[in-house]
Short mmCIF file of C-alpha atoms and ligand atoms in Angstrom, two decimals:
data_model
loop_
_atom_site.label_atom_id
_atom_site.label_comp_id
_atom_site.label_asym_id
_atom_site.label_seq_id
_atom_site.Cartn_x
_atom_site.Cartn_y
_atom_site.Cartn_z
CA MET W 1 -157.03 -64.51 185.57
CA LYS W 2 -153.72 -64.86 183.76
CA SER W 3 -155.30 -66.74 180.90
CA LEU W 4 -157.95 -64.03 180.63
CA LEU W 5 -155.21 -61.44 180.27
CA VAL W 6 -153.50 -63.51 177.59
CA LEU W 7 -156.81 -63.82 175.81
CA TRP W 8 -157.38 -60.06 176.02
CA VAL W 9 -153.92 -59.28 174.69
CA PHE W 10 -154.42 -61.77 171.90
CA MET W 11 -157.78 -60.33 170.93
CA ASN W 12 -156.42 -56.80 170.95
CA LEU W 13 -153.10 -57.52 169.34
CA ASP W 14 -153.99 -55.62 166.25
CA VAL W 15 -155.12 -52.58 168.22
CA LEU W 16 -152.03 -52.71 170.42
CA LEU W 17 -149.81 -52.81 167.41
CA LYS W 18 -151.61 -49.97 165.74
CA THR W 19 -151.66 -47.71 168.79
CA GLY W 20 -147.94 -48.05 169.09
CA LEU W 21 -147.40 -50.10 172.22
CA CYS W 22 -145.22 -52.33 170.09
CA GLN W 23 -144.09 -49.59 167.76
CA ASP W 24 -140.68 -51.02 166.97
CA THR W 25 -142.23 -53.87 165.02
CA HIS W 26 -143.14 -51.44 162.23
CA ASP W 27 -141.10 -49.57 159.67
CA GLN W 28 -140.72 -45.97 160.80
CA ILE W 29 -139.69 -42.56 159.51
CA LEU W 30 -137.29 -40.78 161.84
CA SER W 31 -136.49 -37.10 161.85
CA ILE W 32 -132.91 -36.54 162.94
CA THR W 33 -131.06 -33.24 163.28
CA PRO W 34 -127.30 -33.53 163.81
CA HIS W 35 -125.81 -30.62 165.76
CA THR W 36 -122.09 -31.31 165.49
CA GLN W 37 -119.78 -32.46 162.73
CA GLU W 38 -119.29 -35.74 164.59
CA GLN W 39 -123.04 -36.29 164.65
CA VAL W 40 -123.20 -35.47 160.95
CA GLU W 41 -120.73 -38.29 160.28
CA VAL W 42 -122.75 -40.73 162.38
CA VAL W 43 -125.97 -39.90 160.55
CA LYS W 44 -124.19 -40.19 157.20
CA ASN W 45 -122.90 -43.62 158.19
CA VAL W 46 -126.27 -44.78 159.46
CA SER W 47 -127.99 -43.71 156.25
CA SER W 48 -125.40 -45.20 153.95
CA GLN W 49 -124.34 -48.37 155.74
CA TYR W 50 -127.58 -49.69 157.16
CA GLU W 51 -130.63 -50.89 155.36
CA THR W 52 -132.48 -47.57 155.40
CA ALA W 53 -133.83 -45.14 152.81
CA LEU W 54 -132.94 -41.49 152.95
CA TRP W 55 -136.04 -39.39 152.28
CA GLN W 56 -134.48 -36.01 152.86
CA PRO W 57 -131.98 -34.89 151.66
CA ALA W 58 -131.76 -36.95 148.47
CA SER W 59 -128.27 -38.24 149.22
CA HIS W 60 -126.18 -38.63 152.38
CA GLN W 61 -123.53 -36.29 150.99
CA TYR W 62 -125.97 -33.40 151.52
CA ILE W 63 -126.33 -34.09 155.27
CA LYS W 64 -125.10 -31.13 157.30
CA GLU W 65 -125.27 -29.60 160.77
CA GLU W 66 -128.62 -28.20 161.95
CA SER W 67 -130.61 -29.45 159.00
CA GLU W 68 -133.31 -32.02 159.34
CA VAL W 69 -132.78 -35.54 157.99
CA HIS W 70 -135.77 -37.78 157.26
CA LEU W 71 -134.88 -41.46 157.30
CA PHE W 72 -137.03 -44.48 156.47
CA VAL W 73 -135.94 -47.30 158.79
CA PRO W 74 -137.36 -50.80 158.30
CA ALA W 75 -138.45 -52.64 161.46
CA THR W 76 -135.52 -55.04 161.16
CA THR W 77 -132.87 -52.30 161.57
CA LEU W 78 -134.83 -49.99 163.85
CA GLU W 79 -133.28 -51.12 167.11
CA THR W 80 -129.71 -50.93 165.80
CA VAL W 81 -130.25 -47.47 164.37
CA LYS W 82 -131.91 -46.10 167.51
CA ASP W 83 -129.10 -47.54 169.67
CA LEU W 84 -126.48 -45.93 167.49
CA LEU W 85 -128.17 -42.56 167.63
CA GLN W 86 -128.54 -42.79 171.39
CA ARG W 87 -124.89 -43.73 171.86
CA HIS W 88 -123.88 -40.51 170.10
CA SER W 89 -126.51 -38.44 171.94
CA ILE W 90 -128.32 -37.69 168.72
CA THR W 91 -131.95 -37.04 169.42
CA HIS W 92 -134.59 -38.13 166.99
CA GLU W 93 -138.27 -37.79 166.55
CA VAL W 94 -140.54 -40.46 165.12
CA LEU W 95 -142.31 -38.77 162.21
CA LEU W 96 -144.30 -41.85 161.26
CA ALA W 97 -144.58 -44.83 163.57
CA ASN W 98 -146.27 -47.20 161.18
CA THR W 99 -145.51 -46.79 157.52
CA ASN W 100 -146.94 -50.21 156.65
CA GLU W 101 -150.41 -48.96 157.34
CA LEU W 102 -149.86 -45.86 155.20
CA ILE W 103 -148.51 -47.87 152.28
CA GLU W 104 -151.56 -50.08 152.52
CA MET W 105 -153.73 -46.96 152.49
CA GLN W 106 -151.99 -45.60 149.40
CA THR W 107 -152.39 -48.77 147.37
CA ARG W 108 -155.91 -49.65 148.43
CA ASN W 109 -158.20 -49.35 145.49
CA ASP W 110 -161.59 -48.28 146.68
CA SER W 111 -163.17 -48.04 143.27
CA THR W 112 -165.44 -51.02 143.91
CA ASP W 113 -166.40 -49.89 147.37
CA PRO W 114 -169.68 -47.96 147.05
CA ARG W 115 -169.13 -46.28 150.42
CA SER W 116 -165.96 -44.65 149.23
CA GLY W 117 -166.75 -41.17 148.00
CA SER W 118 -163.36 -40.66 146.37
CA THR W 119 -163.15 -40.40 142.62
CA PHE W 120 -160.54 -41.83 140.28
CA TYR W 121 -158.43 -38.67 140.55
CA GLU W 122 -158.39 -38.78 144.34
CA ARG W 123 -156.54 -42.07 144.43
CA TYR W 124 -153.08 -43.28 143.46
CA HIS W 125 -152.91 -45.59 140.46
CA SER W 126 -150.71 -48.43 139.36
CA LEU W 127 -148.81 -48.07 136.10
CA ASP W 128 -151.24 -50.37 134.30
CA ASP W 129 -154.15 -48.23 135.48
CA ILE W 130 -152.40 -45.13 134.18
CA TYR W 131 -151.77 -46.69 130.75
CA TYR W 132 -155.40 -47.72 130.65
CA TRP W 133 -156.46 -44.20 131.63
CA ILE W 134 -154.28 -42.65 128.89
CA ASN W 135 -155.90 -44.90 126.34
CA ARG W 136 -159.45 -44.37 127.45
CA THR W 137 -159.17 -40.61 127.96
CA THR W 138 -157.70 -40.09 124.49
CA GLN W 139 -160.47 -42.20 122.97
CA GLU W 140 -163.10 -40.18 124.79
CA HIS W 141 -161.68 -36.85 123.60
CA PRO W 142 -160.52 -37.57 120.04
CA THR W 143 -160.55 -33.95 118.88
CA THR W 144 -158.70 -32.36 121.80
CA LEU W 145 -156.41 -35.03 123.16
CA SER W 146 -153.87 -37.23 121.40
CA THR W 147 -151.02 -39.49 122.47
CA ILE W 148 -147.51 -39.28 121.13
CA LEU W 149 -145.09 -42.13 121.70
CA ILE W 150 -141.78 -40.43 122.40
CA GLY W 151 -139.69 -43.49 123.21
CA SER W 152 -139.48 -46.36 125.63
CA SER W 153 -137.97 -47.02 129.04
CA SER W 154 -134.99 -49.24 129.72
CA GLU W 155 -137.37 -52.13 130.45
CA LYS W 156 -139.14 -51.29 127.17
CA ARG W 157 -142.28 -49.71 128.52
CA PRO W 158 -143.78 -47.03 126.27
CA LEU W 159 -143.33 -43.34 127.13
CA TYR W 160 -146.54 -41.57 126.13
CA VAL W 161 -146.94 -37.83 125.97
CA LEU W 162 -150.48 -36.44 125.90
CA LYS W 163 -151.08 -33.45 123.69
CA LEU W 164 -153.92 -31.18 124.72
CA SER W 165 -154.86 -28.93 121.85
CA LEU W 166 -158.13 -27.02 121.83
CA ASN W 167 -157.80 -25.16 118.51
CA ASP W 168 -155.63 -24.83 115.41
CA ARG W 169 -154.48 -21.25 115.73
CA PRO W 170 -151.41 -20.57 113.61
CA ASN W 171 -148.11 -20.06 115.48
CA LYS W 172 -149.57 -21.43 118.65
CA LYS W 173 -147.13 -21.78 121.53
CA ALA W 174 -146.94 -24.64 123.98
CA MET W 175 -146.04 -25.69 127.48
CA TRP W 176 -144.62 -28.97 128.74
CA ILE W 177 -145.36 -30.72 132.04
CA ASP W 178 -143.66 -33.90 133.17
CA CYS W 179 -144.44 -36.02 136.18
CA GLY W 180 -142.88 -39.03 137.82
CA ILE W 181 -139.17 -38.50 137.11
CA HIS W 182 -138.59 -39.94 140.58
CA ALA W 183 -140.43 -43.19 141.18
CA ARG W 184 -141.47 -42.82 144.82
CA GLU W 185 -143.01 -39.35 144.42
CA TRP W 186 -146.51 -40.68 143.77
CA ILE W 187 -148.28 -37.36 144.10
CA SER W 188 -146.49 -36.28 140.93
CA PRO W 189 -148.19 -38.60 138.36
CA ALA W 190 -151.42 -37.99 140.31
CA PHE W 191 -150.99 -34.29 139.46
CA CYS W 192 -150.53 -34.92 135.74
CA LEU W 193 -153.80 -36.86 135.66
CA TRP W 194 -155.47 -34.14 137.72
CA PHE W 195 -154.28 -31.46 135.32
CA VAL W 196 -155.63 -33.27 132.25
CA GLN W 197 -158.96 -33.92 133.96
CA HIS W 198 -159.23 -30.27 135.03
CA SER W 199 -158.43 -29.05 131.53
CA LEU W 200 -160.98 -31.32 129.86
CA SER W 201 -163.74 -30.57 132.39
CA PHE W 202 -163.27 -26.84 132.85
CA TYR W 203 -162.39 -25.53 129.41
CA ASN W 204 -164.98 -22.83 128.69
CA ILE W 205 -166.04 -22.88 132.34
CA ASN W 206 -162.99 -21.73 134.25
CA HIS W 207 -161.60 -18.48 132.92
CA ASP W 208 -157.89 -19.16 133.52
CA ILE W 209 -157.69 -22.64 132.05
CA THR W 210 -159.71 -21.41 129.06
CA SER W 211 -157.32 -18.59 128.24
CA ILE W 212 -154.33 -20.88 128.75
CA LEU W 213 -155.70 -23.51 126.37
CA ASP W 214 -156.81 -20.87 123.89
CA ASN W 215 -153.24 -19.68 123.63
CA MET W 216 -151.15 -22.77 124.19
CA ASP W 217 -150.99 -26.47 123.50
CA VAL W 218 -150.00 -28.54 126.51
CA TYR W 219 -147.73 -31.59 126.34
CA ILE W 220 -148.05 -33.83 129.38
CA LEU W 221 -145.81 -36.76 130.23
CA PRO W 222 -147.65 -38.47 133.12
CA VAL W 223 -144.84 -40.88 134.06
CA MET W 224 -141.29 -40.19 132.87
CA ASN W 225 -139.93 -43.15 134.84
CA PRO W 226 -142.44 -46.00 134.32
CA ASP W 227 -140.01 -48.79 135.31
CA GLY W 228 -139.22 -47.15 138.62
CA TYR W 229 -142.86 -46.31 139.26
CA HIS W 230 -143.91 -49.89 138.60
CA TYR W 231 -141.16 -51.08 140.92
CA THR W 232 -142.50 -48.90 143.76
CA TRP W 233 -145.87 -50.61 143.39
CA THR W 234 -144.54 -54.15 143.31
CA THR W 235 -141.25 -54.34 145.18
CA ASN W 236 -139.81 -51.30 146.92
CA ARG W 237 -142.01 -48.31 147.75
CA MET W 238 -138.93 -46.11 148.34
CA TRP W 239 -137.28 -46.50 144.93
CA ARG W 240 -136.20 -43.21 143.29
CA LYS W 241 -134.10 -43.92 140.16
CA ASN W 242 -134.94 -45.68 136.93
CA ARG W 243 -134.27 -49.44 136.62
CA SER W 244 -131.45 -49.73 134.14
CA THR W 245 -128.49 -51.98 134.80
CA ASN W 246 -125.09 -50.35 135.24
CA LYS W 247 -121.96 -51.75 133.60
CA GLY W 248 -119.44 -52.90 136.16
CA SER W 249 -121.81 -52.59 139.11
CA ASN W 250 -124.51 -54.68 140.74
CA CYS W 251 -126.42 -51.56 141.70
CA ILE W 252 -129.44 -50.68 139.61
CA GLY W 253 -130.68 -47.36 138.35
CA VAL W 254 -129.73 -43.85 137.33
CA ASP W 255 -131.18 -40.67 138.84
CA LEU W 256 -132.94 -39.27 135.76
CA ASN W 257 -132.80 -35.79 137.24
CA ARG W 258 -129.01 -35.95 137.24
CA ASN W 259 -128.73 -37.41 133.74
CA PHE W 260 -129.38 -34.29 131.64
CA ASP W 261 -126.63 -32.27 130.04
CA ALA W 262 -126.35 -29.34 132.44
CA ASN W 263 -123.00 -29.30 134.27
CA TRP W 264 -123.46 -33.04 134.21
CA CYS W 265 -122.09 -35.02 137.15
CA THR W 266 -120.42 -32.13 138.94
CA GLU W 267 -120.91 -31.40 142.65
CA GLY W 268 -124.37 -32.49 143.80
CA ALA W 269 -124.45 -35.62 141.64
CA SER W 270 -122.47 -38.82 141.99
CA PRO W 271 -120.50 -41.00 139.56
CA GLU W 272 -121.12 -43.96 141.89
CA PRO W 273 -123.94 -46.27 140.62
CA CYS W 274 -124.93 -47.34 144.12
CA THR W 275 -125.99 -43.84 145.21
CA GLU W 276 -129.45 -42.32 144.87
CA ILE W 277 -128.02 -39.44 142.83
CA TYR W 278 -126.03 -41.46 140.29
CA CYS W 279 -125.66 -39.35 137.14
CA GLY W 280 -125.35 -42.28 134.68
CA ALA W 281 -122.52 -43.18 132.31
CA PHE W 282 -122.85 -40.00 130.24
CA PRO W 283 -125.46 -37.24 129.68
CA GLU W 284 -128.72 -38.69 128.31
CA SER W 285 -127.36 -42.23 128.75
CA GLU W 286 -130.86 -43.25 129.80
CA PRO W 287 -133.63 -43.87 127.26
CA GLU W 288 -136.11 -41.92 129.42
CA SER W 289 -134.05 -38.72 129.58
CA GLN W 290 -133.01 -39.08 125.95
CA ALA W 291 -136.63 -39.40 124.80
CA VAL W 292 -137.61 -36.25 126.70
CA ALA W 293 -134.58 -34.32 125.48
CA ASP W 294 -135.17 -35.39 121.86
CA PHE W 295 -138.80 -34.38 122.02
CA LEU W 296 -138.04 -30.97 123.52
CA ARG W 297 -135.20 -30.35 121.05
CA SER W 298 -137.56 -30.94 118.17
CA HIS W 299 -140.27 -28.72 119.72
CA LYS W 300 -138.10 -25.97 121.15
CA ASP W 301 -139.46 -23.34 118.80
CA THR W 302 -142.97 -23.73 120.18
CA VAL W 303 -142.45 -24.78 123.81
CA GLN W 304 -142.06 -21.66 125.93
CA LEU W 305 -142.67 -23.07 129.36
CA TYR W 306 -141.18 -26.16 130.97
CA ILE W 307 -142.60 -27.57 134.20
CA SER W 308 -141.44 -30.60 136.15
CA ILE W 309 -143.39 -32.00 139.09
CA HIS W 310 -141.69 -33.59 142.10
CA SER W 311 -142.33 -34.06 145.81
CA TYR W 312 -141.93 -33.42 148.69
CA SER W 313 -141.05 -30.21 150.62
CA GLN W 314 -143.36 -27.56 149.10
CA MET W 315 -141.04 -25.53 146.95
CA LEU W 316 -141.11 -23.81 143.60
CA LEU W 317 -137.65 -23.81 142.03
CA PHE W 318 -136.19 -22.37 138.86
CA PRO W 319 -132.71 -22.36 137.24
CA TYR W 320 -130.06 -22.70 138.13
CA SER W 321 -129.65 -25.83 140.22
CA CYS W 322 -126.43 -26.83 138.48
CA THR W 323 -124.50 -23.68 139.39
CA LEU W 324 -124.73 -20.87 141.94
CA GLU W 325 -124.77 -18.35 139.10
CA GLU W 326 -127.96 -16.44 138.44
CA ALA W 327 -130.06 -17.14 135.37
CA GLU W 328 -130.14 -14.33 132.86
CA ASN W 329 -133.87 -13.64 133.48
CA HIS W 330 -133.62 -14.36 137.22
CA SER W 331 -135.78 -11.42 138.27
CA ASP W 332 -138.55 -12.49 135.87
CA LEU W 333 -138.48 -16.03 137.18
CA LEU W 334 -138.40 -14.84 140.77
CA GLU W 335 -141.39 -12.59 140.23
CA MET W 336 -143.39 -15.34 138.53
CA ALA W 337 -142.60 -17.89 141.22
CA GLY W 338 -143.45 -15.33 143.89
CA ALA W 339 -146.82 -14.65 142.31
CA ALA W 340 -147.59 -18.37 142.08
CA VAL W 341 -146.63 -19.00 145.69
CA GLN W 342 -148.70 -16.05 146.86
CA LYS W 343 -151.76 -17.38 145.04
CA ILE W 344 -151.29 -20.78 146.64
CA ARG W 345 -151.02 -19.19 150.06
CA ARG W 346 -154.09 -17.07 149.54
CA TYR W 347 -156.31 -19.81 148.17
CA TYR W 348 -155.11 -22.82 150.12
CA ARG W 349 -153.36 -21.34 153.18
CA ASN W 350 -150.27 -23.35 152.53
CA SER W 351 -146.79 -21.95 152.04
CA TYR W 352 -144.12 -22.82 149.49
CA ARG W 353 -140.54 -21.65 149.46
CA TYR W 354 -139.27 -20.43 146.14
CA GLY W 355 -136.06 -19.39 144.42
CA ALA W 356 -133.19 -20.59 142.28
CA GLY W 357 -132.62 -24.30 142.93
CA ALA W 358 -128.96 -24.24 143.94
CA LYS W 359 -129.50 -21.50 146.50
CA THR W 360 -132.86 -22.72 147.76
CA ILE W 361 -132.00 -26.39 148.34
CA TYR W 362 -128.68 -27.60 147.07
CA LEU W 363 -126.46 -27.84 144.02
CA ALA W 364 -128.03 -30.53 141.86
CA PRO W 365 -126.58 -30.63 138.33
CA GLY W 366 -127.95 -32.62 135.40
CA GLY W 367 -131.57 -31.68 136.06
CA SER W 368 -134.21 -31.46 133.36
CA ASP W 369 -135.22 -27.90 134.29
CA ASP W 370 -131.72 -26.45 133.86
CA TRP W 371 -131.21 -28.40 130.66
CA ALA W 372 -134.53 -27.18 129.19
CA TYR W 373 -133.61 -23.64 130.22
CA ASN W 374 -130.24 -23.83 128.45
CA LEU W 375 -131.99 -25.25 125.39
CA GLY W 376 -133.81 -21.93 125.18
CA ILE W 377 -137.02 -22.54 127.14
CA LYS W 378 -136.58 -19.44 129.27
CA TYR W 379 -139.45 -20.19 131.63
CA SER W 380 -138.52 -23.36 133.46
CA PHE W 381 -139.80 -24.47 136.87
CA THR W 382 -139.72 -27.43 139.20
CA PHE W 383 -142.52 -27.87 141.72
CA GLU W 384 -141.95 -29.85 144.90
CA LEU W 385 -145.48 -30.66 146.07
CA GLN W 386 -146.82 -31.51 149.53
CA ASP W 387 -145.99 -32.11 152.19
CA ARG W 388 -143.21 -30.81 154.43
CA GLY W 389 -142.28 -34.24 155.74
CA ARG W 390 -145.09 -35.38 158.01
CA TYR W 391 -145.99 -38.07 155.50
CA GLY W 392 -143.35 -37.35 152.89
CA PHE W 393 -143.60 -39.74 149.96
CA LEU W 394 -146.43 -41.57 151.75
CA LEU W 395 -148.86 -38.69 151.45
CA PRO W 396 -152.31 -40.24 152.13
CA PRO W 397 -154.77 -40.18 149.23
CA SER W 398 -157.06 -37.82 151.14
CA PHE W 399 -154.41 -35.10 150.54
CA ILE W 400 -154.38 -35.53 146.76
CA PRO W 401 -157.08 -32.93 145.97
CA GLN W 402 -155.50 -30.08 147.90
CA ALA W 403 -151.93 -30.96 146.87
CA CYS W 404 -152.95 -31.02 143.22
CA ASN W 405 -155.07 -27.89 143.41
CA GLU W 406 -152.15 -26.00 144.92
CA ALA W 407 -149.90 -27.05 142.05
CA LEU W 408 -152.67 -26.36 139.56
CA ILE W 409 -153.15 -22.77 140.66
CA GLY W 410 -149.37 -22.34 140.65
CA VAL W 411 -149.02 -23.71 137.12
CA LYS W 412 -151.93 -21.58 135.90
CA THR W 413 -150.48 -18.41 137.42
CA ILE W 414 -147.14 -19.04 135.72
CA ALA W 415 -148.65 -20.04 132.35
CA LEU W 416 -150.81 -16.89 132.24
CA LYS W 417 -147.75 -14.75 132.93
CA VAL W 418 -145.84 -16.48 130.12
CA ILE W 419 -148.72 -15.78 127.72
CA GLU W 420 -148.74 -12.15 128.84
CA LYS W 421 -144.99 -11.77 128.32
CA THR W 422 -144.69 -13.37 124.90
N1 LIG S 501 -135.36 -32.55 144.61
C1 LIG S 501 -135.05 -32.41 143.22
C2 LIG S 501 -133.87 -33.29 142.87
O1 LIG S 501 -133.03 -33.53 143.72
C3 LIG S 501 -134.74 -30.98 142.92
C4 LIG S 501 -134.95 -30.62 141.53
C5 LIG S 501 -134.52 -29.20 141.29
N2 LIG S 501 -133.91 -29.08 140.00
C6 LIG S 501 -132.71 -29.59 139.70
N3 LIG S 501 -132.25 -29.43 138.50
N4 LIG S 501 -131.98 -30.19 140.58
O2 LIG S 501 -133.80 -33.78 141.77
ZN1 ZN S 502 -137.91 -35.72 142.75
#
């Protein structure tokens, strides 16, 4: 009898593991809400001293009372962390009990599986796949799509911008979209690919994309942080920064969205290389941010709209994030963001918060959106795509179509308004 039981357990080990009977053997995402200042300190310590990855907020210095913290805890530290929380009567909820399975799901490439109905754009792609896609797509659309090499990353990978241009009207304006500033936000590069595909397939079919492309060129940077993105595919799925080495420190990487020259390295960024929000040695110290800034400086007379795509939390933000002051055209930006969010809600029944960055989430200086705004691109937005934290950065591929369509309708709404206003 006993040996039968052992045999049964053995045969079903996989199922038992998956259904959670042995949950603590998997990496998990915990949702923790500290209620007192003492609990805040404990959560800060847990997230900074133990081998964990803070998903939300971006850095432990933003942790405060009554606001939800999402923490990635590897199986090896899970028991210690849960004990600590319990000892300080801090309750937690397991958001995801088995992240290993989700990571596997995100990197699985079903392209050769004939049963899989998902297309190229409904999957996540490695950096090599994306470079290949850039190459092939430009070759297939020689008259409308071209690539511009704007620089290279700190590990010397090329930074390609795609230029979508459907006609040669004189004095044509332009918009810019970048994706993948933060390495682990995989839905972001997926959106850039989605946008290009939509534009190429629906020009002259869909009314909105047709009038946008009739009036504007679009510059698309599918992966601003290729080194970091590659690293999330090969080594650490939770990596956020780029991969440059820092003088005088063993810690790697600069937060590219703290490295632009907009109240650089003030409150909301960190001068400490080991943090997730390290601002770098000086503004534009990183080749990735410098390449983007150089390109936008030399195109500032045509680019009227700047858009940056991040995840997660479902928000639509506009300047300023680097100060609590209001942008000069705040009411314009507010109205445009409101219209975009309303469209998303109506078409996809999903809600996004919107507003000036500093007041909507937190002070975060050195961001690309604020910098582009100060350069003179008066319509500047940052999208935080799906979801709200159920899957966070590990958003399953089956969510890609809706997440991208939501952003797409938001971008289109804003771009049409910019065309109308200028
Ligand atoms: N979650 C993004 C970040 O921390 C917010 C970006 C908003 N814009 C900004 N300039 N901070 O980078
Ligand atoms: Zn981000």
